[in-house]
PDB file of C-alpha atoms in Angstrom:
ATOM      1  CA  MET D 293       0.000   0.000   0.000  1.00 95.00           C
ATOM      2  CA  THR D 294       1.259   3.460  -0.938  1.00 98.00           C
ATOM      3  CA  ILE D 295       0.213   7.096  -0.512  1.00 98.00           C
ATOM      4  CA  THR D 296      -2.250   6.782  -3.409  1.00 98.00           C
ATOM      5  CA  ASN D 297      -4.463   4.736  -1.095  1.00 98.00           C
ATOM      6  CA  VAL D 298      -5.377   8.051   0.508  1.00 98.00           C
ATOM      7  CA  PRO D 299      -8.541   9.290  -1.257  1.00 98.00           C
ATOM      8  CA  GLY D 300      -7.924  12.387  -3.350  1.00 97.00           C
ATOM      9  CA  VAL D 301      -4.220  11.713  -3.918  1.00 98.00           C
ATOM     10  CA  LYS D 302      -2.601  10.902  -7.261  1.00 98.00           C
ATOM     11  CA  VAL D 303       1.119  10.472  -7.949  1.00 98.00           C
ATOM     12  CA  GLY D 304       3.116  10.731 -11.168  1.00 98.00           C
ATOM     13  CA  HIS D 305       6.828  10.360 -11.932  1.00 98.00           C
ATOM     14  CA  LYS D 306       9.018  11.516 -14.751  1.00 98.00           C
ATOM     15  CA  GLN D 307      12.760  10.991 -14.942  1.00 98.00           C
ATOM     16  CA  ASN D 308      15.766  11.064 -17.212  1.00 98.00           C
ATOM     17  CA  GLU D 309      17.523   7.806 -16.355  1.00 95.00           C
ATOM     18  CA  LEU D 310      20.706   8.662 -18.243  1.00 95.00           C
ATOM     19  CA  ALA D 311      21.073  12.009 -16.486  1.00 96.00           C
ATOM     20  CA  ARG D 312      19.963  10.454 -13.149  1.00 96.00           C
ATOM     21  CA  THR D 313      17.378  13.078 -12.234  1.00 98.00           C
ATOM     22  CA  GLY D 314      13.603  13.422 -12.181  1.00 98.00           C
ATOM     23  CA  CYS D 315      10.523  14.753 -10.470  1.00 98.00           C
ATOM     24  CA  THR D 316       7.494  13.408  -8.638  1.00 98.00           C
ATOM     25  CA  VAL D 317       4.113  15.131  -8.556  1.00 98.00           C
ATOM     26  CA  ILE D 318       1.496  14.595  -5.858  1.00 98.00           C
ATOM     27  CA  LEU D 319      -1.836  15.812  -7.219  1.00 98.00           C
ATOM     28  CA  THR D 320      -4.721  16.870  -4.976  1.00 98.00           C
ATOM     29  CA  GLU D 321      -6.906  18.411  -7.652  1.00 97.00           C
ATOM     30  CA  ASP D 322      -9.929  18.847  -5.366  1.00 97.00           C
ATOM     31  CA  GLY D 323      -7.768  20.834  -2.964  1.00 97.00           C
ATOM     32  CA  ALA D 324      -6.027  19.785   0.246  1.00 98.00           C
ATOM     33  CA  THR D 325      -5.193  21.596   3.438  1.00 98.00           C
ATOM     34  CA  CYS D 326      -1.423  21.648   3.697  1.00 98.00           C
ATOM     35  CA  GLY D 327       1.281  22.254   6.259  1.00 98.00           C
ATOM     36  CA  VAL D 328       5.040  21.984   5.980  1.00 98.00           C
ATOM     37  CA  ASP D 329       8.003  21.449   8.266  1.00 97.00           C
ATOM     38  CA  VAL D 330      11.469  22.405   7.054  1.00 96.00           C
ATOM     39  CA  ARG D 331      14.024  20.849   9.383  1.00 91.00           C
ATOM     40  CA  GLY D 332      17.263  20.686   7.411  1.00 83.00           C
ATOM     41  CA  SER D 333      19.580  23.685   7.221  1.00 87.00           C
ATOM     42  CA  ALA D 334      20.049  23.806   3.433  1.00 87.00           C
ATOM     43  CA  PRO D 335      16.509  23.692   1.968  1.00 93.00           C
ATOM     44  CA  GLY D 336      15.370  24.461  -1.554  1.00 94.00           C
ATOM     45  CA  THR D 337      11.669  25.288  -1.580  1.00 97.00           C
ATOM     46  CA  ARG D 338       8.940  27.228  -3.349  1.00 97.00           C
ATOM     47  CA  GLU D 339       5.567  28.476  -2.045  1.00 97.00           C
ATOM     48  CA  THR D 340       6.162  27.254   1.496  1.00 96.00           C
ATOM     49  CA  ASP D 341       5.594  30.629   3.194  1.00 95.00           C
ATOM     50  CA  LEU D 342       1.937  30.629   2.131  1.00 95.00           C
ATOM     51  CA  LEU D 343       1.453  27.405   4.135  1.00 97.00           C
ATOM     52  CA  ASP D 344       1.995  29.293   7.386  1.00 96.00           C
ATOM     53  CA  PRO D 345      -1.315  29.068   9.309  1.00 95.00           C
ATOM     54  CA  VAL D 346      -1.537  32.877   9.551  1.00 95.00           C
ATOM     55  CA  ASN D 347      -1.481  33.301   5.763  1.00 95.00           C
ATOM     56  CA  LEU D 348      -4.427  33.470   3.373  1.00 93.00           C
ATOM     57  CA  VAL D 349      -4.304  30.429   1.097  1.00 94.00           C
ATOM     58  CA  GLU D 350      -6.195  27.463   2.554  1.00 91.00           C
ATOM     59  CA  HIS D 351      -5.693  24.732  -0.041  1.00 96.00           C
ATOM     60  CA  VAL D 352      -3.024  23.396  -2.375  1.00 98.00           C
ATOM     61  CA  HIS D 353      -3.626  21.512  -5.621  1.00 98.00           C
ATOM     62  CA  ALA D 354      -0.331  19.647  -5.909  1.00 98.00           C
ATOM     63  CA  ILE D 355       3.111  19.166  -4.408  1.00 98.00           C
ATOM     64  CA  SER D 356       6.194  18.992  -6.627  1.00 98.00           C
ATOM     65  CA  LEU D 357       9.253  17.038  -5.472  1.00 98.00           C
ATOM     66  CA  ALA D 358      12.282  17.188  -7.757  1.00 98.00           C
ATOM     67  CA  GLY D 359      15.984  16.642  -8.173  1.00 97.00           C
ATOM     68  CA  GLY D 360      18.226  19.156  -9.912  1.00 96.00           C
ATOM     69  CA  SER D 361      18.989  21.341  -6.906  1.00 95.00           C
ATOM     70  CA  ALA D 362      17.397  24.811  -7.129  1.00 96.00           C
ATOM     71  CA  TYR D 363      16.978  24.383 -10.892  1.00 97.00           C
ATOM     72  CA  GLY D 364      14.432  21.641 -10.171  1.00 98.00           C
ATOM     73  CA  LEU D 365      11.999  24.125  -8.662  1.00 98.00           C
ATOM     74  CA  ASP D 366      11.070  24.919 -12.259  1.00 98.00           C
ATOM     75  CA  ALA D 367       9.199  21.589 -12.459  1.00 98.00           C
ATOM     76  CA  ALA D 368       6.404  23.122 -10.374  1.00 98.00           C
ATOM     77  CA  SER D 369       5.666  25.543 -13.231  1.00 98.00           C
ATOM     78  CA  GLY D 370       4.822  22.573 -15.452  1.00 98.00           C
ATOM     79  CA  VAL D 371       2.474  21.212 -12.796  1.00 98.00           C
ATOM     80  CA  MET D 372       0.784  24.621 -12.661  1.00 98.00           C
ATOM     81  CA  GLN D 373       0.394  24.584 -16.441  1.00 98.00           C
ATOM     82  CA  PHE D 374      -1.229  21.143 -16.316  1.00 98.00           C
ATOM     83  CA  LEU D 375      -3.666  22.168 -13.595  1.00 98.00           C
ATOM     84  CA  GLU D 376      -4.501  25.483 -15.291  1.00 98.00           C
ATOM     85  CA  GLU D 377      -5.435  23.600 -18.464  1.00 98.00           C
ATOM     86  CA  LYS D 378      -7.838  21.521 -16.367  1.00 97.00           C
ATOM     87  CA  GLY D 379      -9.371  24.594 -14.750  1.00 97.00           C
ATOM     88  CA  VAL D 380      -7.962  23.725 -11.329  1.00 98.00           C
ATOM     89  CA  GLY D 381      -6.726  26.445  -9.020  1.00 97.00           C
ATOM     90  CA  MET D 382      -7.515  29.215  -6.568  1.00 96.00           C
ATOM     91  CA  ASP D 383     -10.163  31.481  -8.096  1.00 95.00           C
ATOM     92  CA  VAL D 384      -8.853  35.055  -8.141  1.00 94.00           C
ATOM     93  CA  GLY D 385     -11.582  36.420 -10.374  1.00 95.00           C
ATOM     94  CA  VAL D 386      -9.624  36.862 -13.592  1.00 96.00           C
ATOM     95  CA  ALA D 387      -7.997  33.414 -13.467  1.00 95.00           C
ATOM     96  CA  LYS D 388      -7.603  30.244 -11.452  1.00 96.00           C
ATOM     97  CA  VAL D 389      -4.133  30.013  -9.952  1.00 97.00           C
ATOM     98  CA  PRO D 390      -2.952  26.477  -9.069  1.00 98.00           C
ATOM     99  CA  ILE D 391      -1.144  26.376  -5.734  1.00 98.00           C
ATOM    100  CA  VAL D 392       1.870  24.064  -6.040  1.00 98.00           C
ATOM    101  CA  PRO D 393       4.433  24.136  -3.220  1.00 98.00           C
ATOM    102  CA  SER D 394       7.708  22.465  -4.106  1.00 98.00           C
ATOM    103  CA  ALA D 395      10.914  21.092  -2.611  1.00 98.00           C
ATOM    104  CA  ILE D 396      14.087  19.887  -4.277  1.00 97.00           C
ATOM    105  CA  LEU D 397      17.109  17.713  -3.578  1.00 96.00           C
ATOM    106  CA  PHE D 398      20.651  17.770  -4.946  1.00 94.00           C
ATOM    107  CA  ASP D 399      21.525  15.084  -7.493  1.00 94.00           C
ATOM    108  CA  LEU D 400      23.730  17.060  -9.894  1.00 93.00           C
ATOM    109  CA  ALA D 401      26.873  15.162  -8.898  1.00 89.00           C
ATOM    110  CA  VAL D 402      25.587  11.677  -9.768  1.00 90.00           C
ATOM    111  CA  GLY D 403      24.459  12.167 -13.376  1.00 89.00           C
ATOM    112  CA  ASP D 404      24.588  14.899 -15.993  1.00 94.00           C
ATOM    113  CA  ALA D 405      24.657  18.202 -14.103  1.00 94.00           C
ATOM    114  CA  ASN D 406      23.446  20.021 -17.214  1.00 96.00           C
ATOM    115  CA  VAL D 407      20.139  18.112 -17.263  1.00 96.00           C
ATOM    116  CA  ARG D 408      17.619  19.070 -14.569  1.00 97.00           C
ATOM    117  CA  PRO D 409      13.887  18.719 -14.004  1.00 98.00           C
ATOM    118  CA  ASP D 410      12.188  21.571 -15.849  1.00 98.00           C
ATOM    119  CA  GLN D 411       8.712  22.806 -16.681  1.00 98.00           C
ATOM    120  CA  GLN D 412       8.227  20.148 -19.358  1.00 98.00           C
ATOM    121  CA  MET D 413       9.227  17.328 -17.024  1.00 98.00           C
ATOM    122  CA  GLY D 414       6.864  18.621 -14.344  1.00 98.00           C
ATOM    123  CA  TYR D 415       4.034  18.805 -16.863  1.00 98.00           C
ATOM    124  CA  GLU D 416       4.662  15.252 -18.051  1.00 98.00           C
ATOM    125  CA  ALA D 417       4.790  13.920 -14.481  1.00 98.00           C
ATOM    126  CA  ALA D 418       1.445  15.555 -13.743  1.00 98.00           C
ATOM    127  CA  THR D 419      -0.024  14.117 -16.944  1.00 98.00           C
ATOM    128  CA  VAL D 420       0.707  10.526 -15.883  1.00 98.00           C
ATOM    129  CA  ALA D 421      -0.351  10.970 -12.249  1.00 98.00           C
ATOM    130  CA  SER D 422      -2.850   8.325 -11.140  1.00 98.00           C
ATOM    131  CA  HIS D 423      -4.305   6.463  -8.172  1.00 98.00           C
ATOM    132  CA  SER D 424      -2.226   3.380  -9.053  1.00 98.00           C
ATOM    133  CA  PRO D 425       0.288   2.108  -6.474  1.00 98.00           C
ATOM    134  CA  VAL D 426       3.362   4.330  -6.487  1.00 98.00           C
ATOM    135  CA  LYS D 427       6.366   2.966  -8.347  1.00 98.00           C
ATOM    136  CA  GLN D 428       9.341   2.979  -5.975  1.00 98.00           C
ATOM    137  CA  GLY D 429      13.112   2.975  -6.226  1.00 97.00           C
ATOM    138  CA  ALA D 430      15.222   5.030  -8.644  1.00 97.00           C
ATOM    139  CA  VAL D 431      12.257   6.886 -10.110  1.00 98.00           C
ATOM    140  CA  GLY D 432      10.953  10.439 -10.117  1.00 98.00           C
ATOM    141  CA  ALA D 433      12.543  12.716  -7.552  1.00 98.00           C
ATOM    142  CA  GLY D 434      14.533   9.743  -6.257  1.00 98.00           C
ATOM    143  CA  CYS D 435      16.119   8.852  -9.608  1.00 97.00           C
ATOM    144  CA  GLY D 436      19.540  10.198  -8.634  1.00 96.00           C
ATOM    145  CA  ALA D 437      19.250   9.903  -4.864  1.00 96.00           C
ATOM    146  CA  THR D 438      22.152   8.617  -2.776  1.00 96.00           C
ATOM    147  CA  VAL D 439      22.775   8.257   0.962  1.00 95.00           C
ATOM    148  CA  GLY D 440      25.788   8.066   3.233  1.00 92.00           C
ATOM    149  CA  LYS D 441      27.916  10.947   2.002  1.00 88.00           C
ATOM    150  CA  ILE D 442      29.899  11.535   5.177  1.00 84.00           C
ATOM    151  CA  ALA D 443      32.966  10.226   3.304  1.00 82.00           C
ATOM    152  CA  GLY D 444      32.072  11.916  -0.004  1.00 82.00           C
ATOM    153  CA  PHE D 445      30.020  10.917  -3.043  1.00 84.00           C
ATOM    154  CA  GLU D 446      32.381   8.107  -4.049  1.00 87.00           C
ATOM    155  CA  ALA D 447      31.558   6.162  -0.883  1.00 89.00           C
ATOM    156  CA  ALA D 448      27.787   6.746  -0.981  1.00 92.00           C
ATOM    157  CA  SER D 449      25.089   4.108  -1.526  1.00 94.00           C
ATOM    158  CA  LYS D 450      22.316   4.262  -4.088  1.00 95.00           C
ATOM    159  CA  SER D 451      18.920   5.282  -2.718  1.00 97.00           C
ATOM    160  CA  GLY D 452      15.607   6.320  -4.278  1.00 98.00           C
ATOM    161  CA  LEU D 453      11.958   7.061  -3.625  1.00 98.00           C
ATOM    162  CA  GLY D 454       9.664   5.122  -1.292  1.00 98.00           C
ATOM    163  CA  SER D 455       6.019   5.159  -0.285  1.00 98.00           C
ATOM    164  CA  ALA D 456       3.772   3.451   2.252  1.00 98.00           C
ATOM    165  CA  SER D 457       0.323   3.761   3.852  1.00 98.00           C
ATOM    166  CA  VAL D 458      -1.874   2.343   6.575  1.00 98.00           C
ATOM    167  CA  GLU D 459      -5.666   2.059   6.857  1.00 98.00           C
ATOM    168  CA  LEU D 460      -7.486   1.705  10.158  1.00 98.00           C
ATOM    169  CA  ASP D 461     -10.746  -0.194  10.647  1.00 97.00           C
ATOM    170  CA  ASN D 462     -12.579   3.119  11.072  1.00 96.00           C
ATOM    171  CA  GLY D 463     -11.644   4.211   7.533  1.00 96.00           C
ATOM    172  CA  LEU D 464      -8.776   6.560   8.397  1.00 98.00           C
ATOM    173  CA  VAL D 465      -5.996   6.297   5.782  1.00 98.00           C
ATOM    174  CA  VAL D 466      -2.537   7.817   6.225  1.00 98.00           C
ATOM    175  CA  GLY D 467       0.170   7.613   3.569  1.00 98.00           C
ATOM    176  CA  ALA D 468       3.678   8.855   2.891  1.00 98.00           C
ATOM    177  CA  ILE D 469       6.028   9.386  -0.025  1.00 98.00           C
ATOM    178  CA  VAL D 470       9.683  10.361   0.256  1.00 98.00           C
ATOM    179  CA  ALA D 471      12.825  10.821  -1.814  1.00 98.00           C
ATOM    180  CA  VAL D 472      15.801   9.933   0.381  1.00 98.00           C
ATOM    181  CA  ASN D 473      19.028  11.734  -0.465  1.00 96.00           C
ATOM    182  CA  ALA D 474      20.545  12.062   3.009  1.00 93.00           C
ATOM    183  CA  VAL D 475      24.103  12.795   4.022  1.00 91.00           C
ATOM    184  CA  GLY D 476      23.576  10.206   6.763  1.00 92.00           C
ATOM    185  CA  ASP D 477      23.184   6.435   6.790  1.00 95.00           C
ATOM    186  CA  ILE D 478      19.787   4.697   6.697  1.00 97.00           C
ATOM    187  CA  CYS D 479      19.291   2.380   9.659  1.00 96.00           C
ATOM    188  CA  ASP D 480      16.663  -0.030  10.942  1.00 94.00           C
ATOM    189  CA  SER D 481      15.065   1.767  13.887  1.00 91.00           C
ATOM    190  CA  VAL D 482      14.612  -1.481  15.835  1.00 91.00           C
ATOM    191  CA  THR D 483      17.939  -3.239  15.344  1.00 92.00           C
ATOM    192  CA  GLY D 484      20.158  -0.267  14.504  1.00 90.00           C
ATOM    193  CA  GLU D 485      21.485  -2.163  11.471  1.00 95.00           C
ATOM    194  CA  ILE D 486      22.814   0.068   8.692  1.00 95.00           C
ATOM    195  CA  LEU D 487      20.791  -0.686   5.570  1.00 96.00           C
ATOM    196  CA  ALA D 488      22.404   1.840   3.225  1.00 96.00           C
ATOM    197  CA  GLY D 489      25.144   4.396   3.705  1.00 94.00           C
ATOM    198  CA  ALA D 490      28.810   5.277   3.394  1.00 92.00           C
ATOM    199  CA  ARG D 491      30.968   2.299   2.411  1.00 93.00           C
ATOM    200  CA  ASN D 492      34.631   1.440   2.640  1.00 91.00           C
ATOM    201  CA  LEU D 493      35.750   1.612  -1.003  1.00 89.00           C
ATOM    202  CA  GLU D 494      38.101  -1.350  -0.557  1.00 89.00           C
ATOM    203  CA  THR D 495      35.972  -3.788   1.442  1.00 92.00           C
ATOM    204  CA  GLY D 496      32.451  -2.583   0.659  1.00 88.00           C
ATOM    205  CA  GLU D 497      31.563  -2.597   4.357  1.00 92.00           C
ATOM    206  CA  PHE D 498      29.534   0.221   5.877  1.00 92.00           C
ATOM    207  CA  LEU D 499      31.677   2.846   7.585  1.00 90.00           C
ATOM    208  CA  ASN D 500      29.048   4.078  10.098  1.00 88.00           C
ATOM    209  CA  GLY D 501      28.783   7.790   9.374  1.00 82.00           C
ATOM    210  CA  ALA D 502      27.701   8.742  12.884  1.00 81.00           C
ATOM    211  CA  GLN D 503      30.839   7.159  14.325  1.00 83.00           C
ATOM    212  CA  MET D 504      32.983   8.782  11.643  1.00 81.00           C
ATOM    213  CA  MET D 505      31.751  12.207  12.702  1.00 78.00           C
ATOM    214  CA  ARG D 506      33.204  11.639  16.151  1.00 78.00           C
ATOM    215  CA  LYS D 507      36.649  11.156  14.652  1.00 74.00           C
ATOM    216  CA  GLN D 508      36.780  14.086  12.223  1.00 68.00           C
ATOM    217  CA  ALA D 509      36.351  17.785  12.699  1.00 57.00           C
ATOM    218  CA  GLU D 510      34.540  18.418   9.415  1.00 63.00           C
ATOM    219  CA  VAL D 511      32.134  16.446   7.231  1.00 58.00           C
ATOM    220  CA  ASP D 512      33.426  15.854   3.693  1.00 55.00           C
ATOM    221  CA  GLY D 513      30.493  17.530   1.994  1.00 56.00           C
ATOM    222  CA  ILE D 514      28.982  20.693   0.580  1.00 56.00           C
ATOM    223  CA  ALA D 515      25.924  22.312   2.140  1.00 51.00           C
ATOM    224  CA  GLY D 516      22.780  21.645   0.136  1.00 51.00           C
ATOM    225  CA  THR D 517      24.100  18.578  -1.660  1.00 68.00           C
ATOM    226  CA  ASN D 518      21.766  16.166   0.124  1.00 80.00           C
ATOM    227  CA  THR D 519      18.187  16.415   1.467  1.00 90.00           C
ATOM    228  CA  THR D 520      15.249  14.133   2.219  1.00 96.00           C
ATOM    229  CA  ILE D 521      11.973  15.501   0.854  1.00 98.00           C
ATOM    230  CA  GLY D 522       8.485  14.086   0.969  1.00 98.00           C
ATOM    231  CA  ALA D 523       4.877  14.329   2.016  1.00 98.00           C
ATOM    232  CA  VAL D 524       2.368  12.598   4.253  1.00 98.00           C
ATOM    233  CA  ALA D 525      -1.361  12.599   3.531  1.00 98.00           C
ATOM    234  CA  VAL D 526      -4.527  11.709   5.415  1.00 98.00           C
ATOM    235  CA  ASN D 527      -8.197  11.489   4.453  1.00 98.00           C
ATOM    236  CA  ALA D 528      -9.144  13.576   7.482  1.00 98.00           C
ATOM    237  CA  LYS D 529     -10.165  17.166   8.038  1.00 97.00           C
ATOM    238  CA  LEU D 530      -7.351  19.320   9.429  1.00 98.00           C
ATOM    239  CA  THR D 531      -6.711  23.017   9.808  1.00 97.00           C
ATOM    240  CA  LYS D 532      -3.493  24.455   8.414  1.00 97.00           C
ATOM    241  CA  ALA D 533      -2.075  24.637  11.941  1.00 98.00           C
ATOM    242  CA  GLU D 534      -2.959  20.982  12.546  1.00 98.00           C
ATOM    243  CA  ALA D 535      -1.435  19.966   9.207  1.00 98.00           C
ATOM    244  CA  LYS D 536       1.774  21.761  10.149  1.00 98.00           C
ATOM    245  CA  LYS D 537       1.843  19.874  13.445  1.00 98.00           C
ATOM    246  CA  VAL D 538       1.428  16.559  11.597  1.00 98.00           C
ATOM    247  CA  ALA D 539       4.350  17.504   9.336  1.00 98.00           C
ATOM    248  CA  GLN D 540       6.445  18.286  12.410  1.00 98.00           C
ATOM    249  CA  MET D 541       5.598  14.950  14.024  1.00 98.00           C
ATOM    250  CA  ALA D 542       6.282  13.062  10.797  1.00 98.00           C
ATOM    251  CA  GLN D 543       9.841  14.429  10.744  1.00 97.00           C
ATOM    252  CA  ASN D 544      10.489  12.104  13.697  1.00 97.00           C
ATOM    253  CA  ALA D 545      10.702   9.331  11.098  1.00 98.00           C
ATOM    254  CA  LEU D 546      13.904  10.896   9.783  1.00 97.00           C
ATOM    255  CA  GLY D 547      15.383  10.971  13.266  1.00 95.00           C
ATOM    256  CA  ARG D 548      14.544   7.286  13.703  1.00 96.00           C
ATOM    257  CA  THR D 549      16.072   6.068  10.456  1.00 97.00           C
ATOM    258  CA  ILE D 550      18.711   8.549   9.245  1.00 95.00           C
ATOM    259  CA  PHE D 551      21.977   8.994  11.171  1.00 92.00           C
ATOM    260  CA  PRO D 552      22.748  11.849  11.321  1.00 89.00           C
ATOM    261  CA  ALA D 553      19.579  13.665  10.206  1.00 90.00           C
ATOM    262  CA  HIS D 554      18.707  17.365   9.760  1.00 90.00           C
ATOM    263  CA  THR D 555      22.340  18.386   9.333  1.00 86.00           C
ATOM    264  CA  MET D 556      23.781  21.586   7.922  1.00 86.00           C
ATOM    265  CA  TYR D 557      24.207  19.626   4.677  1.00 82.00           C
ATOM    266  CA  ASP D 558      20.535  18.551   4.390  1.00 88.00           C
ATOM    267  CA  GLY D 559      17.424  20.507   3.410  1.00 90.00           C
ATOM    268  CA  ASP D 560      14.926  18.061   4.914  1.00 95.00           C
ATOM    269  CA  THR D 561      11.358  19.142   4.107  1.00 97.00           C
ATOM    270  CA  ILE D 562       8.088  17.299   4.769  1.00 98.00           C
ATOM    271  CA  PHE D 563       4.623  18.413   3.647  1.00 98.00           C
ATOM    272  CA  ALA D 564       1.383  17.218   5.245  1.00 98.00           C
ATOM    273  CA  LEU D 565      -1.833  17.030   3.208  1.00 98.00           C
ATOM    274  CA  ALA D 566      -5.385  16.608   4.492  1.00 98.00           C
ATOM    275  CA  THR D 567      -7.795  15.544   1.754  1.00 98.00           C
ATOM    276  CA  GLY D 568     -10.957  14.292   3.458  1.00 94.00           C
ATOM    277  CA  GLU D 569     -13.663  14.636   6.073  1.00 94.00           C
ATOM    278  CA  GLU D 570     -12.747  11.832   8.502  1.00 95.00           C
ATOM    279  CA  HIS D 571     -12.240  12.894  12.106  1.00 95.00           C
ATOM    280  CA  ALA D 572      -9.256  11.830  14.186  1.00 97.00           C
ATOM    281  CA  SER D 573      -6.942  13.429  16.710  1.00 97.00           C
ATOM    282  CA  VAL D 574      -3.875  15.252  15.481  1.00 98.00           C
ATOM    283  CA  ASP D 575      -1.780  13.054  17.757  1.00 98.00           C
ATOM    284  CA  LEU D 576      -3.072   9.853  16.147  1.00 98.00           C
ATOM    285  CA  ILE D 577      -2.603  11.174  12.639  1.00 98.00           C
ATOM    286  CA  GLY D 578       0.887  12.431  13.475  1.00 98.00           C
ATOM    287  CA  GLN D 579       1.894   9.104  14.969  1.00 98.00           C
ATOM    288  CA  LEU D 580       0.598   7.149  11.979  1.00 98.00           C
ATOM    289  CA  ALA D 581       2.299   9.628   9.630  1.00 98.00           C
ATOM    290  CA  THR D 582       5.589   9.014  11.438  1.00 98.00           C
ATOM    291  CA  GLU D 583       5.185   5.249  11.119  1.00 98.00           C
ATOM    292  CA  VAL D 584       4.375   5.239   7.405  1.00 98.00           C
ATOM    293  CA  LEU D 585       7.080   7.783   6.600  1.00 98.00           C
ATOM    294  CA  GLU D 586       9.590   5.585   8.408  1.00 98.00           C
ATOM    295  CA  GLU D 587       8.436   2.624   6.317  1.00 98.00           C
ATOM    296  CA  ALA D 588       8.640   4.721   3.142  1.00 98.00           C
ATOM    297  CA  ILE D 589      12.243   5.737   3.940  1.00 98.00           C
ATOM    298  CA  LEU D 590      13.230   2.083   4.274  1.00 97.00           C
ATOM    299  CA  ASN D 591      11.384   1.269   1.035  1.00 98.00           C
ATOM    300  CA  ALA D 592      13.372   4.013  -0.709  1.00 98.00           C
ATOM    301  CA  VAL D 593      16.603   2.103  -0.096  1.00 97.00           C
ATOM    302  CA  GLY D 594      15.008  -1.216  -1.064  1.00 93.00           C
ATOM    303  CA  LYS D 595      14.542  -2.663   2.419  1.00 74.00           C
TER     304      LYS D 595
END
């Protein structure tokens, strides 16, 4: 089960496999209340300020997740074009303006740095968005994702995009989707086993990035060259403030599975979408969002 099990949510991918980059679009064409939590210190985002609970806009119509560093923010323009052609957007009298917040990750160093997600790629990803189970792995925004860059890109492990969801007997559905491009290692939260991360180039064994940090004064990286980005969704009714709280709680999944997480080299950003009329406590939704996001992170590295 993936995030498309949440009513009102569609997902589409588009990628350039040779250039190792792509984008993922999460469509909520009927509108969704949205909050966001930006926890990393090197984020690349668009239209996140309007998600502040004190600001005017109440609903978003899509979320764009993309590679390509800041260049990849352009993919959101293609999603806007797609939605405008369908007559979807915030009615401002003279036009309908689609609201499409976006976040990006850095994948320029693993493929062709001259090829990045653009307006056309965003449009094509939106065109193929559907309620079908989300394809996972090296697709969409996760096409060029890697993890474990404490020792540099050469020692990193391949990562990707993952998704998961859970449905309760009362009809509440919570889902998550995430592109995992962390500087840290990905670990099993129960056993502590490293599942993907920095490797010894000679033996292939995991180096344990968290332990490496204790032995070196500086991380061998460049700020903004990593980042885990994603979204959680629920078929419940939430205010913008409640959605923001769910996004904050969901970030706990990164702290459970990524070591280290939320560093100066990451731009970790999680959106929270509310698409329905079910009623449940924010605490329950936030806990379930944390659980499914944790599962999605592990799925992104093929575990």
